[in-house]
CSV table of C-alpha atoms and ligand atoms in Angstrom, one decimal:
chain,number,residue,atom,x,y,z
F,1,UNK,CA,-25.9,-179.6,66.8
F,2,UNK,CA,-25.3,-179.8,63.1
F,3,UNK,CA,-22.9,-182.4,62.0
F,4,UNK,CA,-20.8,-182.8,58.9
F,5,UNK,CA,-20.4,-186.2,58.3
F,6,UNK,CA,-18.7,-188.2,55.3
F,7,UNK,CA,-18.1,-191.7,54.1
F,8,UNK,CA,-15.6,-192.9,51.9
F,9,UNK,CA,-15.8,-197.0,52.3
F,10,UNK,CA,-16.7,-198.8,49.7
F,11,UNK,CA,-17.4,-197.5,46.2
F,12,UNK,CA,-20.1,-193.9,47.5
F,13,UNK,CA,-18.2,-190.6,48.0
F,14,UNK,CA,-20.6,-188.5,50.0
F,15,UNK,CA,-21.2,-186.2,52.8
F,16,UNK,CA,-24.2,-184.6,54.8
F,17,UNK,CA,-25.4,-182.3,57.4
F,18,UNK,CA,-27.9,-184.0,60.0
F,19,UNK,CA,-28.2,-182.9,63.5
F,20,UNK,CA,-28.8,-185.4,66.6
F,21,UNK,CA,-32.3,-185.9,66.1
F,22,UNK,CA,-31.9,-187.2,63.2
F,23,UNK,CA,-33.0,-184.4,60.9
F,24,UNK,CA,-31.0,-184.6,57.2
F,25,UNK,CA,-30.2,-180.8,55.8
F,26,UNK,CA,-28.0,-182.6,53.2
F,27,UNK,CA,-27.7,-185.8,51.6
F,28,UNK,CA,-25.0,-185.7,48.5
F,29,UNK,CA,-23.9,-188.9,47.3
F,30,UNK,CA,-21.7,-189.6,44.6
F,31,UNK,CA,-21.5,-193.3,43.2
F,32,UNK,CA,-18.6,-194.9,41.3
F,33,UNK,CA,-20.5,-197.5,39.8
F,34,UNK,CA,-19.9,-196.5,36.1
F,35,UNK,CA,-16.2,-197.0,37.0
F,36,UNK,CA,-16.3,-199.9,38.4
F,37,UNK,CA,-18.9,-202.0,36.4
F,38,UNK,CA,-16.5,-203.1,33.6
F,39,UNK,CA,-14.7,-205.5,36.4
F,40,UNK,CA,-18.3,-206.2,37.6
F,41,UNK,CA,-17.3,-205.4,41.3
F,42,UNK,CA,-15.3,-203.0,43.4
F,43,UNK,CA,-11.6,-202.2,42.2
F,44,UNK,CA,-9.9,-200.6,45.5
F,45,UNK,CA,-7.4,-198.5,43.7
F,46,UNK,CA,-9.6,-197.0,41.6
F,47,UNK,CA,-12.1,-196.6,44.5
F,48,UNK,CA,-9.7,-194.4,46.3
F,49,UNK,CA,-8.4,-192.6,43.3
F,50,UNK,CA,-11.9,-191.6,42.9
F,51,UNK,CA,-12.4,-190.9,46.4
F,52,UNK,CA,-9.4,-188.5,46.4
F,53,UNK,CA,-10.9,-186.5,43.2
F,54,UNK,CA,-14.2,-186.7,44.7
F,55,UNK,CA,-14.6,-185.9,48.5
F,56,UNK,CA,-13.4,-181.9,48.2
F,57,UNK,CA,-16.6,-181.2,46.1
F,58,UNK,CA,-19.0,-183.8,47.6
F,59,UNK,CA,-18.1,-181.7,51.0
F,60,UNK,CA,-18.9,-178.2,49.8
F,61,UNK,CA,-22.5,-179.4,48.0
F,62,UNK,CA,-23.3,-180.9,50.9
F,63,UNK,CA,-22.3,-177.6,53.1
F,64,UNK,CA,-24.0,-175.5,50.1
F,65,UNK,CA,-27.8,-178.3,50.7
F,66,UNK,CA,-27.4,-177.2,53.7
F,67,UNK,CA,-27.0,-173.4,53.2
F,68,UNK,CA,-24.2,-173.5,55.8
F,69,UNK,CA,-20.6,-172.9,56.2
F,70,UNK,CA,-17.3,-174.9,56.9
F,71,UNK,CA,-17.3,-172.6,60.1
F,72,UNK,CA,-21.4,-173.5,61.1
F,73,UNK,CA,-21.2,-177.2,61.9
F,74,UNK,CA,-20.8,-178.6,65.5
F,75,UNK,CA,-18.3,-181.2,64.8
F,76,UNK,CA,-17.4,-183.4,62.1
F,77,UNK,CA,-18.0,-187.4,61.6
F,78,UNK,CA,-16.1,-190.0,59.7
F,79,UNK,CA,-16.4,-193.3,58.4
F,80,UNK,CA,-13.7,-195.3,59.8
F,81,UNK,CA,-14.5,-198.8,60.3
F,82,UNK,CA,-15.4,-201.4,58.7
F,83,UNK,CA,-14.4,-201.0,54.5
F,84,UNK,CA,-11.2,-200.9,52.0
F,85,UNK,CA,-8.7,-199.7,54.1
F,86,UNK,CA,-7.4,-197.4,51.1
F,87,UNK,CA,-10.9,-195.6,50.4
F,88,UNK,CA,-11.8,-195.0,54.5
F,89,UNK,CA,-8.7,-193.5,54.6
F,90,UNK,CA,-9.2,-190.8,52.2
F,91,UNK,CA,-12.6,-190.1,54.2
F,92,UNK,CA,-10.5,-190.3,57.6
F,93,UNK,CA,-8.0,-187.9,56.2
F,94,UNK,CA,-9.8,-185.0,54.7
F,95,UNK,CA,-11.8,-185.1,58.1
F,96,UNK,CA,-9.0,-184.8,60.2
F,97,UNK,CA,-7.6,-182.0,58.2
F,98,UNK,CA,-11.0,-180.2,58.7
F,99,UNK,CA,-11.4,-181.1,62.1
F,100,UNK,CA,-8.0,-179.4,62.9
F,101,UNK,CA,-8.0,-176.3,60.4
F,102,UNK,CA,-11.7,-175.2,62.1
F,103,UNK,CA,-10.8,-176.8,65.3
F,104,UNK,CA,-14.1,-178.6,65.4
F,105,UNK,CA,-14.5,-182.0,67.1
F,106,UNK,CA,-14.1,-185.0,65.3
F,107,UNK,CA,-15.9,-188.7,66.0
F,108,UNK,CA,-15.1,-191.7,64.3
F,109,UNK,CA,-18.0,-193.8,63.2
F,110,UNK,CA,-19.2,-197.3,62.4
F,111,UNK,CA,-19.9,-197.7,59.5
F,112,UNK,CA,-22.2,-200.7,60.2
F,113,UNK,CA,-23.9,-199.2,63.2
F,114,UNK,CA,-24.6,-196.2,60.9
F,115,UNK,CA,-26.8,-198.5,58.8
F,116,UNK,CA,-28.3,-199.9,61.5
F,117,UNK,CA,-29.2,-196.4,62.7
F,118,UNK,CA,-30.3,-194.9,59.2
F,119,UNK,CA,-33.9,-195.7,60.5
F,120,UNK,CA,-34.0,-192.9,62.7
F,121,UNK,CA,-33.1,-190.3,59.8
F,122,UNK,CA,-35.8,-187.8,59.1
F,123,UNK,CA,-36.0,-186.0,55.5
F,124,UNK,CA,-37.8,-182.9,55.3
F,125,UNK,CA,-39.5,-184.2,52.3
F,126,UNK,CA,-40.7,-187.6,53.5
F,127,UNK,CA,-44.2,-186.6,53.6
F,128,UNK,CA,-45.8,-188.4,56.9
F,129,UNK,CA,-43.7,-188.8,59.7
F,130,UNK,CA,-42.2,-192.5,60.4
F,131,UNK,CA,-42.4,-193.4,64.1
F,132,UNK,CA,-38.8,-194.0,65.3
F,133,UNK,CA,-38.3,-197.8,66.8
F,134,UNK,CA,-37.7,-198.1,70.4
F,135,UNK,CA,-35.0,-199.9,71.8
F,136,UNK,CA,-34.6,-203.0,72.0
F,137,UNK,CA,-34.9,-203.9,68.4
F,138,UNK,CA,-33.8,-207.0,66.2
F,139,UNK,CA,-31.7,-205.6,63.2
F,140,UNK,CA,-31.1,-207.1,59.9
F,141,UNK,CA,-28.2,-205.8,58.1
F,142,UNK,CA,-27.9,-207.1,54.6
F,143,UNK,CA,-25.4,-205.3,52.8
F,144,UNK,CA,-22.7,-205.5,50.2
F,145,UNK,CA,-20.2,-206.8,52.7
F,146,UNK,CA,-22.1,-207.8,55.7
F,147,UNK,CA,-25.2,-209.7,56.4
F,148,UNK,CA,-26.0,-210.3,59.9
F,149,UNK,CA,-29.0,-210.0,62.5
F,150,UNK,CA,-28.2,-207.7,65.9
F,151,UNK,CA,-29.8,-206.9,68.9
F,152,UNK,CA,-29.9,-203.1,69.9
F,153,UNK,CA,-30.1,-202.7,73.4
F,154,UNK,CA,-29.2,-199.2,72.4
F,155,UNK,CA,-27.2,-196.5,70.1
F,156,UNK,CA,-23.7,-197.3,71.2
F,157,UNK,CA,-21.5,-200.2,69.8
F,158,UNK,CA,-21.4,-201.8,73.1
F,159,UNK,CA,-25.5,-202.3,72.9
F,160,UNK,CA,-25.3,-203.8,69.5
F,161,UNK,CA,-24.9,-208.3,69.6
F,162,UNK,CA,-24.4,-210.1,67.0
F,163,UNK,CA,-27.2,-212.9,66.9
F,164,UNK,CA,-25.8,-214.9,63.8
F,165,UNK,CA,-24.1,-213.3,60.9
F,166,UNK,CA,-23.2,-214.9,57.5
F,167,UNK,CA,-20.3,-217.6,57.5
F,168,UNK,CA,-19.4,-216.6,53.8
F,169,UNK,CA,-20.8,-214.3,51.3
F,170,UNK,CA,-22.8,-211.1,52.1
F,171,UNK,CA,-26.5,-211.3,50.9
F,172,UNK,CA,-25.7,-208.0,48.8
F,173,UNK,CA,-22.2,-210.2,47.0
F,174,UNK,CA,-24.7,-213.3,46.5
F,175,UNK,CA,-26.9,-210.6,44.4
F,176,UNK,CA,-23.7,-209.1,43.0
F,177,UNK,CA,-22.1,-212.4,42.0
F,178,UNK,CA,-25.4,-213.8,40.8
F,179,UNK,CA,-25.5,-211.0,38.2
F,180,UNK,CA,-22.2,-211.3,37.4
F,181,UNK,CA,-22.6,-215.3,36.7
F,182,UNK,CA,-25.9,-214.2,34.2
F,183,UNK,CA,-24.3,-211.3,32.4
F,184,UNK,CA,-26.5,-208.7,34.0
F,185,UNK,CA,-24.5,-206.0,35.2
F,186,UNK,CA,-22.9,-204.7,38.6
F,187,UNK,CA,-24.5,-203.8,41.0
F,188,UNK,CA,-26.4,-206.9,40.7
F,189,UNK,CA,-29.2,-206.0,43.7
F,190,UNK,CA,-31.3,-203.8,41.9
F,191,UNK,CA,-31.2,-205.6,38.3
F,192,UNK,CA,-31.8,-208.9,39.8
F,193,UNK,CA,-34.6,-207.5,42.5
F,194,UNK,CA,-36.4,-205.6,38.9
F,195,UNK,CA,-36.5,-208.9,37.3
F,196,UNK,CA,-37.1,-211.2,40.0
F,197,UNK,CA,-40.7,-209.2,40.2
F,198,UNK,CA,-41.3,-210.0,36.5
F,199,UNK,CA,-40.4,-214.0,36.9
F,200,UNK,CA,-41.8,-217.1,38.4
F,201,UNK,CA,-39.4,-218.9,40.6
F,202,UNK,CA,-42.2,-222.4,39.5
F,203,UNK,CA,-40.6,-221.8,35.6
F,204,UNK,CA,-36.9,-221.4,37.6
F,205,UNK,CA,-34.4,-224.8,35.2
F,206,UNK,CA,-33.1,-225.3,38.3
F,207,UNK,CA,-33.1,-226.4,41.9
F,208,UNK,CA,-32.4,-224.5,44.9
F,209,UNK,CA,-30.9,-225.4,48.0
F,210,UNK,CA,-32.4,-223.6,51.6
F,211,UNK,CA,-29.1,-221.5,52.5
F,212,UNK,CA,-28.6,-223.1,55.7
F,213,UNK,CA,-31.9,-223.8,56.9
F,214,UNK,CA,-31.1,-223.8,61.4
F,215,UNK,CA,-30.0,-221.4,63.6
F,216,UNK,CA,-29.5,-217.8,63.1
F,217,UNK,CA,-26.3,-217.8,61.2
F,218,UNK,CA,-26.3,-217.6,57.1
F,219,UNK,CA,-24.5,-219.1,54.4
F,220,UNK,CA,-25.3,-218.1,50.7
F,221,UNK,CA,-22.5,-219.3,48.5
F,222,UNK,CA,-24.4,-222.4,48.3
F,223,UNK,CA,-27.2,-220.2,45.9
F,224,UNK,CA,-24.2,-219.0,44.0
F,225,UNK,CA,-22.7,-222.1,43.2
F,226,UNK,CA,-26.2,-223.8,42.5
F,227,UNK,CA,-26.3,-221.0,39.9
F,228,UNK,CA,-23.1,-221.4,38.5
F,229,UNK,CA,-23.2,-224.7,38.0
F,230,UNK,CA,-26.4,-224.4,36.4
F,231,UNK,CA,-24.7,-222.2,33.4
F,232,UNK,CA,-21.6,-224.4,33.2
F,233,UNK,CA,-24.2,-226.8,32.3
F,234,UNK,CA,-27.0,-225.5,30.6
F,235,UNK,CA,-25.4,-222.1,29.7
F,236,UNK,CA,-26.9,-218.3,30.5
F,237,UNK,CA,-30.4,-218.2,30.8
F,238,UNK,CA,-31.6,-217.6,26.4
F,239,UNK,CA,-33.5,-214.5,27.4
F,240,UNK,CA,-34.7,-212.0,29.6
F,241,UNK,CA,-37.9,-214.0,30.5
F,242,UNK,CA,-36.1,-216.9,31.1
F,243,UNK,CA,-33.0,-214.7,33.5
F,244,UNK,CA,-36.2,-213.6,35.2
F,245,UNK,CA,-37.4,-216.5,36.3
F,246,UNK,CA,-33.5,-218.0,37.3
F,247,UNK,CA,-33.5,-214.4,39.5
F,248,UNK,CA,-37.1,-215.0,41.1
F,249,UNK,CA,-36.3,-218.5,42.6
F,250,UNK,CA,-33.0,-217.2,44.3
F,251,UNK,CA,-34.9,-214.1,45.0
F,252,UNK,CA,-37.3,-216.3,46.8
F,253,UNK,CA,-34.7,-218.6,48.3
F,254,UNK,CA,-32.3,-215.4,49.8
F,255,UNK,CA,-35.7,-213.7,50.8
F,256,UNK,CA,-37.4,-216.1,52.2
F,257,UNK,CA,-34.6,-217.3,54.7
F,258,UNK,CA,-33.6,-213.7,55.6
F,259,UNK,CA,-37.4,-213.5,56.4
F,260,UNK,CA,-37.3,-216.8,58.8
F,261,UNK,CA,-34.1,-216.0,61.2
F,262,UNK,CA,-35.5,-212.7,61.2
F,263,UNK,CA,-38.7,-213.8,63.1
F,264,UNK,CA,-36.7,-216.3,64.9
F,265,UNK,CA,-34.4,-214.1,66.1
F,266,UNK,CA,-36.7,-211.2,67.0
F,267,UNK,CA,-38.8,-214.8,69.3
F,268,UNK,CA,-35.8,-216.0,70.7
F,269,UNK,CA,-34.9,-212.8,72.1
F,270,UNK,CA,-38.6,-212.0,73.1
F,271,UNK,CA,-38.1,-208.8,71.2
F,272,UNK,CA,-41.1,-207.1,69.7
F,273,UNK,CA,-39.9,-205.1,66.8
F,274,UNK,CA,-37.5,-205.6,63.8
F,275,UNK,CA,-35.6,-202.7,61.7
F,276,UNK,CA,-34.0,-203.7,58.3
F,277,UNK,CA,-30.8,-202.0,57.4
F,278,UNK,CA,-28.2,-201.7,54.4
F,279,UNK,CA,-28.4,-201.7,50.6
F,280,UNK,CA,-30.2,-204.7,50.4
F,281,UNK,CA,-33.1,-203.8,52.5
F,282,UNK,CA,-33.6,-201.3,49.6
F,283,UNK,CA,-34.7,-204.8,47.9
F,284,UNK,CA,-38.8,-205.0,47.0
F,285,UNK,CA,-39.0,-208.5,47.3
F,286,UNK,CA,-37.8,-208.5,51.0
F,287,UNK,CA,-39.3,-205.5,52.3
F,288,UNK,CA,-42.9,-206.8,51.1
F,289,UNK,CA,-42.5,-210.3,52.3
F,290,UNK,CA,-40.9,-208.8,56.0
F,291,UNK,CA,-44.0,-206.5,56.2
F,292,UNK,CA,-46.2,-209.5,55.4
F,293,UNK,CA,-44.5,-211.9,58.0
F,294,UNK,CA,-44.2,-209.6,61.3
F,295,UNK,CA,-48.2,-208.5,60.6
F,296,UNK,CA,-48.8,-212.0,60.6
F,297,UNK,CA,-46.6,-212.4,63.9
F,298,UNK,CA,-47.6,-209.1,65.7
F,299,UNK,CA,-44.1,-207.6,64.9
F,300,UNK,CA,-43.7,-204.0,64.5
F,301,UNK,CA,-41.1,-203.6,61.4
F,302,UNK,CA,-39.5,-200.3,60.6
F,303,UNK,CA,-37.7,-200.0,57.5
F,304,UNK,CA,-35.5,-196.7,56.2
F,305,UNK,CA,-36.3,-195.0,52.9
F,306,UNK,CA,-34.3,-196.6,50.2
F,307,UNK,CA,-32.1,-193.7,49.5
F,308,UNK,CA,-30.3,-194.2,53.2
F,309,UNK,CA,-30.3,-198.4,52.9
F,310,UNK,CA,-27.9,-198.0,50.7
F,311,UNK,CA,-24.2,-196.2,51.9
F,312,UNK,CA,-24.9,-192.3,52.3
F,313,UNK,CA,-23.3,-190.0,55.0
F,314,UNK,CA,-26.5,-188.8,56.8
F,315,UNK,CA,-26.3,-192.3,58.7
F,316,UNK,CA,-22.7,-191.2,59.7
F,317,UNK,CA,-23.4,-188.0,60.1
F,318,UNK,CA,-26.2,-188.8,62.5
F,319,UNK,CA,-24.6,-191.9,64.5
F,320,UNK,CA,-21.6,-189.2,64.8
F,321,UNK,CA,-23.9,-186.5,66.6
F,322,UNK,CA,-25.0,-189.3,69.0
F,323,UNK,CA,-21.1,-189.4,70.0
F,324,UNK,CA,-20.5,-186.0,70.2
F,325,UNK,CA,-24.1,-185.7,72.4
F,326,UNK,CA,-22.4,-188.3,74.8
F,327,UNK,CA,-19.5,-186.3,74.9
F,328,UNK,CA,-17.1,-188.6,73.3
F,329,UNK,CA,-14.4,-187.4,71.1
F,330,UNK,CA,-11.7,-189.0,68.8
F,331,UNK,CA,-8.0,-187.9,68.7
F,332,UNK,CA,-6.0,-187.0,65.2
F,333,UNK,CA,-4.2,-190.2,66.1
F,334,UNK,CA,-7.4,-192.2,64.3
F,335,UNK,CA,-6.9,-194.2,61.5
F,336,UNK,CA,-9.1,-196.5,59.2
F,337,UNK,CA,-9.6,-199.9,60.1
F,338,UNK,CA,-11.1,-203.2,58.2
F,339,UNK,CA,-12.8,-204.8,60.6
F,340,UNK,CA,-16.2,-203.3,62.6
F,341,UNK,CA,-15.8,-202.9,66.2
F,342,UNK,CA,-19.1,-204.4,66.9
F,343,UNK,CA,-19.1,-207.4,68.8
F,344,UNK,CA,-19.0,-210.5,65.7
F,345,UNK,CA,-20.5,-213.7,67.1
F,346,UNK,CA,-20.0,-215.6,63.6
F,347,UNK,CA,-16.4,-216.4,61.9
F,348,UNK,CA,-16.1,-216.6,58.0
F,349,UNK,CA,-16.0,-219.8,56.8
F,350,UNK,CA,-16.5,-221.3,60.7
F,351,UNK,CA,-16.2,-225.4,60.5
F,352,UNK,CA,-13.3,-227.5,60.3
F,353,UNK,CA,-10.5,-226.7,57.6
F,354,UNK,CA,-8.8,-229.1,55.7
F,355,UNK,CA,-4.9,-229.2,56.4
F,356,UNK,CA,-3.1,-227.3,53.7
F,357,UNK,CA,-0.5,-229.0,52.0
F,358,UNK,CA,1.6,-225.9,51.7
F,359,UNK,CA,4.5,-225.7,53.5
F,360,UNK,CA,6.7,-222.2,53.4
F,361,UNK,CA,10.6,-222.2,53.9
F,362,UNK,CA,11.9,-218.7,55.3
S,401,ATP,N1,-33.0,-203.6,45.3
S,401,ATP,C1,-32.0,-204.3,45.8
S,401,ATP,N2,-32.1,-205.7,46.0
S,401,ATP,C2,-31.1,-206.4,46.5
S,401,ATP,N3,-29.8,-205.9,46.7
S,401,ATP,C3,-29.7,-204.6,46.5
S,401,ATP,C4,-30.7,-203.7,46.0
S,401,ATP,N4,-30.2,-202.5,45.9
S,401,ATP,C5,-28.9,-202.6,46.3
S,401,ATP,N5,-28.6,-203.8,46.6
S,401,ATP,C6,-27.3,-204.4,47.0
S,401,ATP,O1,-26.8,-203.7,48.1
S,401,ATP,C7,-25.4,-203.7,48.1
S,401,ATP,C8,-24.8,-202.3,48.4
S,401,ATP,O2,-25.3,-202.0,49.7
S,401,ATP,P1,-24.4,-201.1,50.7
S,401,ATP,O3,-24.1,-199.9,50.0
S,401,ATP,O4,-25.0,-201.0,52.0
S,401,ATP,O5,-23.1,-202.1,50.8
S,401,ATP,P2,-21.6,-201.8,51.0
S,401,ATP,O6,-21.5,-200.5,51.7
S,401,ATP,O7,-20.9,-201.9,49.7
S,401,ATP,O8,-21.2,-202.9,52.0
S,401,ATP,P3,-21.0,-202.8,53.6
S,401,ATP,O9,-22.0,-201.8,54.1
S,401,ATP,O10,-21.2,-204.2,54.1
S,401,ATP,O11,-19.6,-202.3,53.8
S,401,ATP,C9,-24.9,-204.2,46.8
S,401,ATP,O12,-24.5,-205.6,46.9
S,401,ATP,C10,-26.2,-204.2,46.0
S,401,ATP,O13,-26.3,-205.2,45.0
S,402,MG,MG1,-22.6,-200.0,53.3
């Protein structure tokens, strides 16, 4: 079964061909980032301006990778859930109008169980063969919009639980508006991760608090504002030595408590193996420091190539084919939605709210 899948969410036109084994024919992906970096994040109408100019082509390259045809794939997948409404929708659209002009099945997808999945994708030019994880498996996802730890009893949304996700940012935002507060650029995850390597979080001006140091669920604006209060204070770091070092000790700091409610998760559910997932597992820091800790605890970890942490369609593509294998099909009748439909244990900004002193008169 060869699926055509494409994802439209965030700020990544792309499309590919992967069958239900997990084997990628074609992988196109086609970033927005240079339009987007002047605002230093994610502008939804130009996203899905962009996405409208974008997903026509993206399609036929990947169809071309693939040396195939609109009329030679199975069935077609979509991102429709979770993401900015505007840009899934584009996605969701040109999907259904395939679906119906080749009268092919069409599957909505995930698009957070696609990450979680990307581990099983195999690229024909990987070199030597990753062993695929089991089930069950302990799942970080830590993405641009997301962070939270799963267990996966299984493929299907209803085998995926929610152990503890993040009560405010995302650890992928914390990167993002860590750069953003240092004058480094958008996206912040790779800069930040490239000169966290070359600092020393000992030579770090300031103090760090633990990001929530108990339990499974994760808080990182505290980092942020640490930060930012820093540079009110004592201004951006004078150079690129000393940004370096201010990007090591949060490095450190996000890394190492990712790392901990990992391993406690993967105990307290007497789960043997962990799989990281989304753009921020692309991170060097955190992929090294996982590997160390689960050796040290008898873990096994699996961790996907960097090219499908961060959004691609093969993950959709291939979470798609596992619908379509179970027979499951969506009507024309979908639409996009903002919210995931995994099960979500933790609520934004959870605690008690002060009362608002605004009062609206209709
Ligand atoms: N090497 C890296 N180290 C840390 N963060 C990284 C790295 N590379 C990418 N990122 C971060 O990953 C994020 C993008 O990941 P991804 O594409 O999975 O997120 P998204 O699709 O925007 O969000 P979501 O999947 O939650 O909808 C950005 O925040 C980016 O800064
Ligand atoms: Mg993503």
């Amino acid at each position: 079964m060869r699926i055509l899948g494409i994802e439209s969410s965030c700020d990544e036109t792309a499309a590919a061909v992967v069958d239900e084994l997990g084997h990628v024919y074609s992988d196109v992906v086609r970033s927005q980032v240079a339009a987007h970096a002047p605002y230093a994040g994610v502008v939804p109408e130009i996203a899905c301006r962009d996405h409208l100019r974008a997903v026509g082509p993206v399609v036929e390259r990947a169809l071309a990778d693939a040396g195939l045809g609109l009329a030679d794939v199975d069935g077609i997948a979509v991102t429709r859930r979770p993401g900015l409404v505007g840009a899934v929708l584009v996605g969701v659209q040109f999907a259904k109008g395939l679906a119906w002009a080749l009268d092919k099945p069409l599957v909505g997808v995930d698009h957070l169980l696609g990450h979680l999945l990307a581990v099983f994708l195999r690229y024909p030019d990987e070199g030597v063969p990753r062993a695929a994880p089991a089930f069950p498996f302990v799942g970080l996802l830590v993405s641009g919009g997301h962070t939270a730890l799963y267990r996966c009893d299984g493929p299907a949304p209803p085998d995926v639980h929610e152990l503890g996700g993040t009560r405010d940012d995302a650890a992928g935002e914390a990167y993002d508006k860590l750069a953003k507060l240092l004058g480094l650029g958008y996206p912040g995850g790779p800069v930040v991760d490239r000169l966290a390597h070359a600092g020393d979080a000992a030579r770090a001006p300031v103090s760090l608090p633990a990001p929530m140091a108990h339990g499974l669920e994760f808080s990182f604006s505290g980092l942020k504002s640490a930060v930012a209060r820093h540079v009110a204070r004592a201004g951006k770091p004078a150079d690129e030595a000393a940004a370096a070092d201010l990007c090591a000790a949060v490095q450190g700091a996000l890394v190492a408590t990712l790392v901990k409610k990992t391993l406690a998760a993967a105990a307290r559910e007497g789960v043997p193996r962990v799989v990281l997932a989304g753009g921020v597992a692309a991170n060097r820091g955190l992929r090294a420091c996982m590997r160390e800790a689960c050796e040290a605890r008898g873990l096994e970890l699996h961790v996907p190539p960097v090219r499908s942490c961060t959004d691609n369609a093969a993950m959709i593509a291939y979470a798609g084919a596992l619908r379509l294998a179970r027979g499951e099909r969506d009507g024309y009748d979908i639409g996009p939605e903002r919210r995931t439909e995994l099960e979500r244990l933790t609520k934004k900004g959870r605690g008690p709210r002060a009362q608002s002193p605004t009062t609206i008169i209709r």
